[in-house]
Coordinates of C-alpha atoms in Angstrom, one line a residue:
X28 CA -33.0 5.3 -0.2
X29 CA -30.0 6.0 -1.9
X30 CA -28.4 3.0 -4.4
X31 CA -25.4 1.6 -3.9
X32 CA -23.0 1.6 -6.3
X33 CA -21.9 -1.8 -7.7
X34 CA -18.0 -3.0 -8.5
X35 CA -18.7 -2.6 -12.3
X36 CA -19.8 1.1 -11.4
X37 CA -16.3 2.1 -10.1
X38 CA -14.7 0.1 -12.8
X39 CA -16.3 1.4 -16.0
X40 CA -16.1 4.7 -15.0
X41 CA -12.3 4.5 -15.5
X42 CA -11.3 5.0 -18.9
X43 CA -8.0 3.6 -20.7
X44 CA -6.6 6.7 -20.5
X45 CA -7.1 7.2 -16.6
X46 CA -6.4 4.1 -15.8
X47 CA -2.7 4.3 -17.5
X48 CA -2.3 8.2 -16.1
X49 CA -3.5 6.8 -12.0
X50 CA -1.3 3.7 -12.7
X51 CA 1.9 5.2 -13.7
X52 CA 1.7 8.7 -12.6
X53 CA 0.3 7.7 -9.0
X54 CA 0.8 4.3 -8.2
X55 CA 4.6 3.5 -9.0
X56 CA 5.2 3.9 -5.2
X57 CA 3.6 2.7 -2.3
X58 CA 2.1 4.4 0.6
X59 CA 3.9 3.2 3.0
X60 CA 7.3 5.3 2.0
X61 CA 8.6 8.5 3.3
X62 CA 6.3 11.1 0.9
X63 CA 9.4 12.5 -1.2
X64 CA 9.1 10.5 -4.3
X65 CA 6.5 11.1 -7.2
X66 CA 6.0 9.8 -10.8
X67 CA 3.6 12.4 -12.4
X68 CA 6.9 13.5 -13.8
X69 CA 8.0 10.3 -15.5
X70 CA 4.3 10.2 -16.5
X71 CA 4.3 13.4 -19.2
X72 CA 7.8 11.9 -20.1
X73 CA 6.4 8.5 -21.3
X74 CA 3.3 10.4 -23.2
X75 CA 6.7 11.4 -25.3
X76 CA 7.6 7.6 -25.9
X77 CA 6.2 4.6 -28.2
X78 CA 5.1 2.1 -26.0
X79 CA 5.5 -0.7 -25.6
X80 CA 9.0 0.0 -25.0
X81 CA 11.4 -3.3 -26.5
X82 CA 13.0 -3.8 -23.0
X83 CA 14.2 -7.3 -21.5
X84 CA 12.4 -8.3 -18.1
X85 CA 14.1 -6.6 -15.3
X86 CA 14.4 -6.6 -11.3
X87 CA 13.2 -4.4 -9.0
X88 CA 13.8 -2.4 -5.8
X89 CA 13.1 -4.4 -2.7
X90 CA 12.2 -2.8 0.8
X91 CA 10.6 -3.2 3.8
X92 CA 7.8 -1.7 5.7
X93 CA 6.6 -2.2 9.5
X94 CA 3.5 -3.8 9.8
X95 CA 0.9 -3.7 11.9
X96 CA 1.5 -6.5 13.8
X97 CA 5.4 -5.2 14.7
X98 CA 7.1 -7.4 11.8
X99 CA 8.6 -6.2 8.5
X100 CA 6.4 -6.8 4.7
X101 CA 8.7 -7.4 2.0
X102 CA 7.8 -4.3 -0.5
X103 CA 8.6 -3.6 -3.9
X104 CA 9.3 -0.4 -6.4
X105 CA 9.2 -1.9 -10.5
X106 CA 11.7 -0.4 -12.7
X107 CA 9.9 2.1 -14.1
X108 CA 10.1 1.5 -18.2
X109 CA 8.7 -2.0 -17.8
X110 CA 6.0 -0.6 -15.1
X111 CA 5.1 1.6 -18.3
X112 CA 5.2 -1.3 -20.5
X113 CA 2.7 -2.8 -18.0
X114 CA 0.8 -0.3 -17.9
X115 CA 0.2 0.4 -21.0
X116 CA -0.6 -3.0 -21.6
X117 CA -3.0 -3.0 -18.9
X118 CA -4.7 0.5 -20.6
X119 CA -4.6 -1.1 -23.9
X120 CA -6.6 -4.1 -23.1
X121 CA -9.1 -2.2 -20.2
X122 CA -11.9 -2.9 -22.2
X123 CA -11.4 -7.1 -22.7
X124 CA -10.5 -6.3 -19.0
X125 CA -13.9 -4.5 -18.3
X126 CA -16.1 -7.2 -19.9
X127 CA -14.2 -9.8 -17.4
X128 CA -15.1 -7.8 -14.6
X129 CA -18.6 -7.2 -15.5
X130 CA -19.0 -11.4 -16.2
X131 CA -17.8 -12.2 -13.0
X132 CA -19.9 -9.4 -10.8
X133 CA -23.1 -9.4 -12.5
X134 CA -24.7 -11.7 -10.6
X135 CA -23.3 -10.3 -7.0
X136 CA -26.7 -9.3 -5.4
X137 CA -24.2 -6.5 -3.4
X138 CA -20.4 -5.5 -3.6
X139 CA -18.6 -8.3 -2.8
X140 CA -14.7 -7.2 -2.8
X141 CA -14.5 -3.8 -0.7
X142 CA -10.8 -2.6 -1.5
X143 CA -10.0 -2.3 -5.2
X144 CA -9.1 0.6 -7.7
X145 CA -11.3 3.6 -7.9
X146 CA -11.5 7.0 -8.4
X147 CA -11.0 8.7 -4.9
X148 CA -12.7 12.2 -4.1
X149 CA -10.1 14.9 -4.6
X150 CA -7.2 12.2 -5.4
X151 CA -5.2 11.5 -8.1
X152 CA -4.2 7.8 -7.7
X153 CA -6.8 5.2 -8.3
X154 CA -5.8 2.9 -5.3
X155 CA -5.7 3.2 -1.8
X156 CA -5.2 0.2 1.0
X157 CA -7.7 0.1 3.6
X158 CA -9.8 2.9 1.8
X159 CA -13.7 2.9 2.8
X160 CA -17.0 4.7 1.6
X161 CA -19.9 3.2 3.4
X162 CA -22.1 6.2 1.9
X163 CA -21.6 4.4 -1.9
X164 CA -20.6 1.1 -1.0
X165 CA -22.9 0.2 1.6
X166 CA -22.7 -2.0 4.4
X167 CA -23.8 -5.6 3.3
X168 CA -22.9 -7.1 6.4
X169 CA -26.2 -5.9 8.0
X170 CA -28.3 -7.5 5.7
X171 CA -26.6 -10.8 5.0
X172 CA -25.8 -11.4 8.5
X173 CA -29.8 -11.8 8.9
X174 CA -30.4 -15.5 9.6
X175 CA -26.9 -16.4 9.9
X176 CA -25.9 -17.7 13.0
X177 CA -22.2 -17.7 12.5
X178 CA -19.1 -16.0 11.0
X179 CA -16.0 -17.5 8.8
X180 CA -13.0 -15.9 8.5
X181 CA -10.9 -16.7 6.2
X182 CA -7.4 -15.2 4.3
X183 CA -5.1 -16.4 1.4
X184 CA -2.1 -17.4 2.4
X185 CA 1.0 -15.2 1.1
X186 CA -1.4 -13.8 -1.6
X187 CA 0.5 -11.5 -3.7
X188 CA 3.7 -13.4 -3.7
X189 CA 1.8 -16.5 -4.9
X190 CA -0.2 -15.6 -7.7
X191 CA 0.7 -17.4 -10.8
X192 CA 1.2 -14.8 -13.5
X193 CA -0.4 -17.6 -15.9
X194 CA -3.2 -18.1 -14.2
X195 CA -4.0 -14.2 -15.0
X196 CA -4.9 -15.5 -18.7
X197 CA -6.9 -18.6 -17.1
X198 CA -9.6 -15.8 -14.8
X199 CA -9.6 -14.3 -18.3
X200 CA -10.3 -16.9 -21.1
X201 CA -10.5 -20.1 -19.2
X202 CA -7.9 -22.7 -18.2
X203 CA -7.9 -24.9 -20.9
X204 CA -8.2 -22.0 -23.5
X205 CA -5.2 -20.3 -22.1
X206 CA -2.9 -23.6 -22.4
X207 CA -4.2 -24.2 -26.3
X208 CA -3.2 -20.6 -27.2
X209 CA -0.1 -20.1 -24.5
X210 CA 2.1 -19.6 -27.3
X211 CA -0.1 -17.9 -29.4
X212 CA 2.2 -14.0 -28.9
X213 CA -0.7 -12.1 -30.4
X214 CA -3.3 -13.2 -28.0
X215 CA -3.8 -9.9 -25.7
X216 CA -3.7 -12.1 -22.8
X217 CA -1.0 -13.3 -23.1
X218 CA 1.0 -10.0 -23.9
X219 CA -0.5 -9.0 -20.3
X220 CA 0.8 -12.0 -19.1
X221 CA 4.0 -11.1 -20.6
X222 CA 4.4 -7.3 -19.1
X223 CA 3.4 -8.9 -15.9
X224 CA 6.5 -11.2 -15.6
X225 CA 8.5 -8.1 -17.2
X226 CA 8.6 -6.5 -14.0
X227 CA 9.4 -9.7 -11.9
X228 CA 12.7 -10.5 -14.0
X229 CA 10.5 -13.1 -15.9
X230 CA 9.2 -15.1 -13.3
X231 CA 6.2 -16.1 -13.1
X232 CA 5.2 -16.6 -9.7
X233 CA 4.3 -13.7 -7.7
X234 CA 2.6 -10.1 -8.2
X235 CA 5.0 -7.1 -6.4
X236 CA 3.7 -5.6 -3.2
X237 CA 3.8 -1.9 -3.7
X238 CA 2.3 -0.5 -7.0
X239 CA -1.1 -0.2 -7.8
X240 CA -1.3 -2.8 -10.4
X241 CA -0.9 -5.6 -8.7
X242 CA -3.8 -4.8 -7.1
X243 CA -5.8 -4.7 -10.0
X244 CA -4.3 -7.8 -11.3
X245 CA -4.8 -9.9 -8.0
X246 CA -8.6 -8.7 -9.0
X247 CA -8.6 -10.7 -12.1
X248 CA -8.6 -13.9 -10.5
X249 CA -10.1 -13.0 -7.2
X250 CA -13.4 -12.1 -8.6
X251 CA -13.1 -15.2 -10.7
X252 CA -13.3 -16.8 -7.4
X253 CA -15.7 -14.6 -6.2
X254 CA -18.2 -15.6 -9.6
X255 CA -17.7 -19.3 -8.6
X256 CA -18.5 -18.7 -4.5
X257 CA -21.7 -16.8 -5.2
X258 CA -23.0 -19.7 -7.1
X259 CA -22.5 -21.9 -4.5
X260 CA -25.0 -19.5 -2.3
X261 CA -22.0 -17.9 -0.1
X262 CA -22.9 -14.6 1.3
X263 CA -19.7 -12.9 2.3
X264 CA -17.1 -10.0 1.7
X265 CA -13.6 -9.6 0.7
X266 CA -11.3 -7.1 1.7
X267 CA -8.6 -8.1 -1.0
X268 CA -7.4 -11.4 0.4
X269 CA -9.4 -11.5 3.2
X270 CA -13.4 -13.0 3.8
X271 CA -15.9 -12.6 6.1
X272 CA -18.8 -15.2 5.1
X273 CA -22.2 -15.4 7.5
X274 CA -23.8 -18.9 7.6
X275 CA -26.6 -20.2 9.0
X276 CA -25.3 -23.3 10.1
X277 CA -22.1 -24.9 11.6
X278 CA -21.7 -27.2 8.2
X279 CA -22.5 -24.5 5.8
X280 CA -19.6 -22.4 7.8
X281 CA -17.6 -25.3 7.7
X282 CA -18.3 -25.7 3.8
X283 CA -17.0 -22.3 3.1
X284 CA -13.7 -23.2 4.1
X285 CA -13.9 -26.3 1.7
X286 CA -15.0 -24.6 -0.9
X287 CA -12.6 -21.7 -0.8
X288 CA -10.3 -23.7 -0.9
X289 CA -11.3 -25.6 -3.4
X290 CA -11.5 -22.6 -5.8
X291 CA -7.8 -20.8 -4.7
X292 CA -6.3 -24.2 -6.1
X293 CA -8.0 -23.7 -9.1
X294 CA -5.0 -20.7 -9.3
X295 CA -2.9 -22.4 -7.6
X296 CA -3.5 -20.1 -4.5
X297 CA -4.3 -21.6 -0.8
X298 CA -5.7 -20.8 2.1
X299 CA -3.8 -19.8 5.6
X300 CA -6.0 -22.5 7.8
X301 CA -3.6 -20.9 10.8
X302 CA -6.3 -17.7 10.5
X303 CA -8.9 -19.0 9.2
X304 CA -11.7 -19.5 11.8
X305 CA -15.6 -19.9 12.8
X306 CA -17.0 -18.1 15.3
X307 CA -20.4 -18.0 16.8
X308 CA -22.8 -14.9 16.5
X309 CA -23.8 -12.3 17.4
X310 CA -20.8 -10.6 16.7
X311 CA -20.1 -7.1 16.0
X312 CA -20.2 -6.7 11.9
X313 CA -17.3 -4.3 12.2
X314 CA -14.7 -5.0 13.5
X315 CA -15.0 -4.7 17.0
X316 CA -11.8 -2.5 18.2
X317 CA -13.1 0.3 15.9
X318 CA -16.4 0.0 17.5
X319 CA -14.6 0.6 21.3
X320 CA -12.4 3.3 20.1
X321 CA -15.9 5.2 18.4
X322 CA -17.5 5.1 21.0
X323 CA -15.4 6.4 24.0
X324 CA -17.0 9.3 25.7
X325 CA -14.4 12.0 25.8
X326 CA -16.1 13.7 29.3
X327 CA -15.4 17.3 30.8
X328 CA -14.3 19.0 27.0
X329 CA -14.5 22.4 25.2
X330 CA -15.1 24.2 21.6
X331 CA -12.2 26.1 20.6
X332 CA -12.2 27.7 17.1
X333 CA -14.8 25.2 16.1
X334 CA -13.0 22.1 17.4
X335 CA -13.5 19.8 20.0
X336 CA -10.8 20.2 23.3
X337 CA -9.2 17.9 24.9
X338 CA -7.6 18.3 28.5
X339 CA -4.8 16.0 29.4
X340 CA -7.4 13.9 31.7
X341 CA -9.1 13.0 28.5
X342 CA -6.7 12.6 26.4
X343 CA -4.4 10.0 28.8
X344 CA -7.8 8.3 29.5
X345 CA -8.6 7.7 25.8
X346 CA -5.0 6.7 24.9
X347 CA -4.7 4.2 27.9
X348 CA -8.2 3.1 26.5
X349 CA -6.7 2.7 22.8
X350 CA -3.5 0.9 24.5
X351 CA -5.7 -1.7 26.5
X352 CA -7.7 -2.5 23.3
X353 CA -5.1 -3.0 21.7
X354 CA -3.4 -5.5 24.4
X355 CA -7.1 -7.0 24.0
X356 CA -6.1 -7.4 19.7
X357 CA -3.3 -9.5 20.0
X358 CA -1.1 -6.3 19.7
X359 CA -1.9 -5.0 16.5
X360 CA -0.9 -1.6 16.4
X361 CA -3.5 -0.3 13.9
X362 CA -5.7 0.0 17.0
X363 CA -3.1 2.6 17.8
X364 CA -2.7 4.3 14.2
X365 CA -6.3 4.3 14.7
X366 CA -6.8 6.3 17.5
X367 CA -3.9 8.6 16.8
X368 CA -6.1 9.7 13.3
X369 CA -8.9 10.1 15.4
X370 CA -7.2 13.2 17.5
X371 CA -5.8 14.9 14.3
X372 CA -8.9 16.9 14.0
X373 CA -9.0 18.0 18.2
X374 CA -7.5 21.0 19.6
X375 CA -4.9 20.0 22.2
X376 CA -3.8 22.8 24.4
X377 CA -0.2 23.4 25.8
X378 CA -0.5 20.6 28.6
X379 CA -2.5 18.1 26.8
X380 CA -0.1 19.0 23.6
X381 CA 3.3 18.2 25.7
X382 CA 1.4 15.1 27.0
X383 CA 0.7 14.5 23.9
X384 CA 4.0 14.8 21.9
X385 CA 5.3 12.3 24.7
X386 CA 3.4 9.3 24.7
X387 CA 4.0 9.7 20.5
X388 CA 7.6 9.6 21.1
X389 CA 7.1 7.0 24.0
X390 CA 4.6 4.8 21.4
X391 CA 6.4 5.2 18.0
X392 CA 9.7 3.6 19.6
X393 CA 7.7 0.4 20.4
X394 CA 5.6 0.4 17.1
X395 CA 7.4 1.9 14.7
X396 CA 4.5 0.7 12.4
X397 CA 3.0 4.0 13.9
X398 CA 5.7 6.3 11.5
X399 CA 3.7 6.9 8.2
X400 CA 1.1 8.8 10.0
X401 CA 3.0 11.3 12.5
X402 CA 3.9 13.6 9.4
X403 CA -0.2 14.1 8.6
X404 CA -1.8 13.3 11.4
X405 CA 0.5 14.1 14.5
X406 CA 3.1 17.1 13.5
X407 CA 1.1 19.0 11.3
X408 CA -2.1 19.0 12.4
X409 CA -0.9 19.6 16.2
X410 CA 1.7 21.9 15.0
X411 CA 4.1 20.2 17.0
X412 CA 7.8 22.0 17.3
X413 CA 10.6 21.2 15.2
X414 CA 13.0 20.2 18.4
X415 CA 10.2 17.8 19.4
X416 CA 10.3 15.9 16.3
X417 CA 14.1 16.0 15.9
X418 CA 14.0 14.3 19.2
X419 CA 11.7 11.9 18.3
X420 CA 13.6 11.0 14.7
X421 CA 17.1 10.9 16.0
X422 CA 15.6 8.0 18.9
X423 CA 14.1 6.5 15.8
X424 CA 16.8 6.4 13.5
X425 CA 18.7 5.1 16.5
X426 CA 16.2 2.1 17.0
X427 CA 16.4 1.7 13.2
X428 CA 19.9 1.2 12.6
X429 CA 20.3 -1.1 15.6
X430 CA 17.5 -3.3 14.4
X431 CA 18.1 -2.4 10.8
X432 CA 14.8 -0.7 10.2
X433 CA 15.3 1.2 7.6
X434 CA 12.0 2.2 6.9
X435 CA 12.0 3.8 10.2
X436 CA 15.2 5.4 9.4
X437 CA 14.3 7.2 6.1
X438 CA 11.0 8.1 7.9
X439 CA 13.9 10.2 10.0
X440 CA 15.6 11.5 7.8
X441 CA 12.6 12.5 5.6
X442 CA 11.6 14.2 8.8
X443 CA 15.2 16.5 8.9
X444 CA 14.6 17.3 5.6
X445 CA 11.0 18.3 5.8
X446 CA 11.4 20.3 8.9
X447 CA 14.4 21.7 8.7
X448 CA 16.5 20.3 11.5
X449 CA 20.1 18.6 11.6
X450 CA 20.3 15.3 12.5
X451 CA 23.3 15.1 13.7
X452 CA 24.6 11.7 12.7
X453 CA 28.4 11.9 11.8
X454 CA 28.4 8.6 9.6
X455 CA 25.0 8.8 8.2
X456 CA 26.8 8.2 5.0
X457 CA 28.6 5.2 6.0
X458 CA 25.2 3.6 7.8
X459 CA 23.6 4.3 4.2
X460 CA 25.8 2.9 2.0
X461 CA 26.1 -0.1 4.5
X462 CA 22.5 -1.1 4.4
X463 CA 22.2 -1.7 0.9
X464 CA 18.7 -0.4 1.1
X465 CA 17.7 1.7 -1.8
X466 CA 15.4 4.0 0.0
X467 CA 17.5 4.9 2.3
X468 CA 20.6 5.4 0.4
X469 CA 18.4 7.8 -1.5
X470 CA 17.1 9.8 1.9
X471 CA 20.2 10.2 3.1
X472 CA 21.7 11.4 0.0
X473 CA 18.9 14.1 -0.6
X474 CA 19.9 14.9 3.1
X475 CA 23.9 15.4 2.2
X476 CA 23.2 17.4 -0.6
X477 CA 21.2 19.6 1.3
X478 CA 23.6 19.7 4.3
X479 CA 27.5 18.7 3.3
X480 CA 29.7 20.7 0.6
X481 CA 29.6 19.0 -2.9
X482 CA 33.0 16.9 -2.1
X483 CA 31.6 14.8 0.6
X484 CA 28.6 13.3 -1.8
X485 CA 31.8 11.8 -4.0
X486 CA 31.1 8.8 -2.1
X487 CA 27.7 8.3 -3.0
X488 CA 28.5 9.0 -6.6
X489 CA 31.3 6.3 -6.3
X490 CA 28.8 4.2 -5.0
X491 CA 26.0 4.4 -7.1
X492 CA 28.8 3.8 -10.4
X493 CA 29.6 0.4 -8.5
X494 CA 26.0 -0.4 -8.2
X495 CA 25.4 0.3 -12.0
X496 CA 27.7 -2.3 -12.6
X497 CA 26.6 -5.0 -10.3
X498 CA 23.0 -4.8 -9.6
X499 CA 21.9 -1.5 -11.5
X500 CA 17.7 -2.7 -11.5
X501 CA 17.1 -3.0 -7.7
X502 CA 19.1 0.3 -7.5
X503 CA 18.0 2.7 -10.4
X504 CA 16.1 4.9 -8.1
X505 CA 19.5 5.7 -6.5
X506 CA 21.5 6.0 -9.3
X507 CA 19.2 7.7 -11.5
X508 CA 19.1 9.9 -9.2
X509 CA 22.8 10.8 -7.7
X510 CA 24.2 10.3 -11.8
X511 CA 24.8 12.6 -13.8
X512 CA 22.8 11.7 -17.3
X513 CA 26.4 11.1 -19.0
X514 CA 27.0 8.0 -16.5
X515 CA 23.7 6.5 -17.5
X516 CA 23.1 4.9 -20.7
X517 CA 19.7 3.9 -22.3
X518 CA 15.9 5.2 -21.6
X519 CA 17.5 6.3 -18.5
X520 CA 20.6 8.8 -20.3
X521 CA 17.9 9.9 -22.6
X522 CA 15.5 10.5 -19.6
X523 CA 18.1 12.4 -17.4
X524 CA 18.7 14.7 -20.0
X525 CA 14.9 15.8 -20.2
X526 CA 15.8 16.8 -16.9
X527 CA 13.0 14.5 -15.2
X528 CA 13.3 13.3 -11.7
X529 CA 11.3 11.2 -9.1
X530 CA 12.2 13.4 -5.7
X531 CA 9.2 15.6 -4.6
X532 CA 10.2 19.7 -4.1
X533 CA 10.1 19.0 0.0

């Protein structure tokens, strides 16, 4: 039998160096944005610099993304000099960092937190939400679910926004050691804490949603908790903020909760009692929509060039299937993105593919949670025609503005630009300097230059000078960007003229 690989094993096999280069060159933007922007770029340009850079704390870009329960998450991008800064600081304390993690793990009889940084097969960032590998990490769940004869689940309420950025030094050295030395600048923990709050305009409540560092900082404390739970005889996982414990009894279920909470005070974190909950088993130790959707039998189908066929009949049946499961989930529309991965890799002939390319257009209007997958898992893969998505992005960016999605919206334009089709929307310019969201500004700016004579981006320009002046953090991106290196001043002049940019070659 083959042996699981433990937390510490994915940690220590990340050196300082990797850890800074995944960080910065990989993680400064989220997943869940339109696929045009990349930092490997501004990565080789820092190698150049001597960091820590002496920079004040600064803002940041806000935006939103769809969830998957049809409401928008607040999402961040850090200005990019004190995301170094953090970094760096990060990559220059890994090892204290490393010793932490092994303290707090080392009595885990099995990997208790499933989502954390790692190196991925064949990827360059060190992060990814949601990622699984049951083949190294195992599946606990069947072996401490033996005996137990009920479930907990349990979440942190409004986790990322409420860490504590001084409670980072307090999972590290102790609460009482932290407060004796708090003022003590050449303590390494507390020049982490310090690049923490950089990035956050100096606060010190609250990690950013977005890049990859937070989630290694949220780890910090969380397997602090974790250290403290196993103690108490818990048997459960984490998947970031959330837990799954098995008990044998009612009151040990119900002492979870207690002591959870108990230990999230401890970093002045809480628990969301409105989710947390005990059921009964048996209970299916996956979740059990993903269980449904795996095992639908796909009847009456055919091999074509080594795939598996689908005929219309199938295919409506499975996605009715995926839709009344979901109905059955409270509505969450990662049932949906679900099933949708699951057909990128069948061959859909013409009817099925027109059947197909429908009920996406039909779905992604209602869940437009469903866009960060079409590109990779719907258009390409299915090869589905340029009109058909420009009829699908234009409804999109129509749902968008009127509900002022503008994730949705860049997700269309991103679209135009990728595939080569006009949008045509007159006063695109007009809706982008009107939203006041970064992201989109930036889109739709890529999409002018591409499409419009030089004179009609004036606006943008004039735009992005104004911004500069008012509010110049939670835009760089944008003005980096649309400037000219002699209207910027600072890192940024000095960067422009390197010629380095953050927009992918599309």
């Amino acid at each position: 039998m083959r042996k699981m690989r433990r937390y510490l094993d994915y940690i220590n096999e990340i050196s300082p160096a990797e850890l800074y280069e995944g960080l910065v060159g990989f993680g400064l933007f989220a997943e869940r944005i339109p696929n045009f922007l990349a930092s490997k770029a501004f990565l080789d340009y820092t190698r150049t610099l001597k960091l820590p850079l002496k920079i004040k704390s600064k803002d940041y870009i806000r935006f939103s993304s769809m969830r998957n329960i049809n409401v928008p998450r607040s999402m961040a991008i850090p200005e990019p000099f004190a995301y170094a800064n953090q970094c760096h600081a990060l990559s220059e304390n890994w090892i204290e960092i490393q010793n932490h993690f092994e303290e707090k793990t080392k009595n885990d009889g099995y990997k208790i937190s499933r989502i954390h940084i790692r190196k991925l097969h064949n990827k360059s960032p060190l992060f990814e939400m949601n990622y699984k590998n049951f083949d190294k990490d195992g599946a606990p769940e069947q072996d401490i679910l033996i005996k137990s004869k009920y479930i907990v689940e349990a979440d942190i309420s409004n986790c990322f926004p409420s860490i504590y950025s001084h409670a980072i030094s307090w999972a590290l050295i102790g609460k009482e050691s932290a407060k004796i030395n708090k003022t003590d600048k050449t303590q390494w923990y507390n020049n982490l804490d310090y690049h923490i709050m950089n990035v956050k305009y100096g606060e010190t409540s609250g990690l950013l949603i977005g890049p990859h560092s937070s989630n290694l900082i949220a780890e910090i404390i969380l397997v602090s908790i974790d250290s403290e739970m196993i103690k108490q005889g818990f048997k459960y996982i984490r998947n970031i903020d959330d837990y799954q414990c098995y008990a044998e009894t009612h009151e040990q279920a119900e002492r979870f909760l207690v002591s959870l909470s108990d230990e999230l005070a401890k970093f002045e974190l809480s628990l969301n009692h409105k989710k947390s909950k005990i059921c009964s088993l048996p209970k299916a130790n996956v979740r059990n929509w993903v269980t449904k959707l795996n095992h639908f039998y796909f009847t009456n189908t055919y091999n074509f060039e080594e795939k598996l066929g689908l005929r219309v009949k199938e295919l409506k049946g499975y996605l009715d299937f995926a839709v009344e499961v979901m109905l059955e989930n409270n509505n969450d529309a990662a049932v949906l993105n679900y099933a949708i991965k699951s057909l990128s890799d069948k061959y859909l002939g013409a009817n099925a593919k027109n059947y197909f390319q429908k009920q996406i257009h039909h779905l992604v209007l209602l869940y437009p949670y469903l866009t960060g997958i079409l590109e990779e898992k719907v258009f390409d893969p299915h090869s589905i025609p340029n009109w058909v998505i420009k009829s699908i992005a234009k409804d999109l960016f129509e749902l968008g503005i009127s509900k002022r999605l503008f994730d949705a919206c860049s997700y269309a334009v991103f679209w135009a630009l990728k595939y080569n089709f006009e949008l045509g929307i007159d006063n695109l310019k007009n809706l982008a300097i009107d939203s006041n969201d970064c992201i989109f500004l930036l889109i739709c700016y890529q999409y002018d230059k591409a499409t419009q004579k030089k004179g009609y981006l004036k606006e943008y320009k004039d735009h992005a000078i104004t911004l500069k002046k008012l509010d110049f953090d939670r835009y760089w991106l944008f003005i980096y960007e649309v400037l000219p290196w002699s209207d910027l001043t600072d890192n940024y002049r000095l960067m422009k003229k390197e010629g380095i940019s953050f927009l992918r070659d599309l």
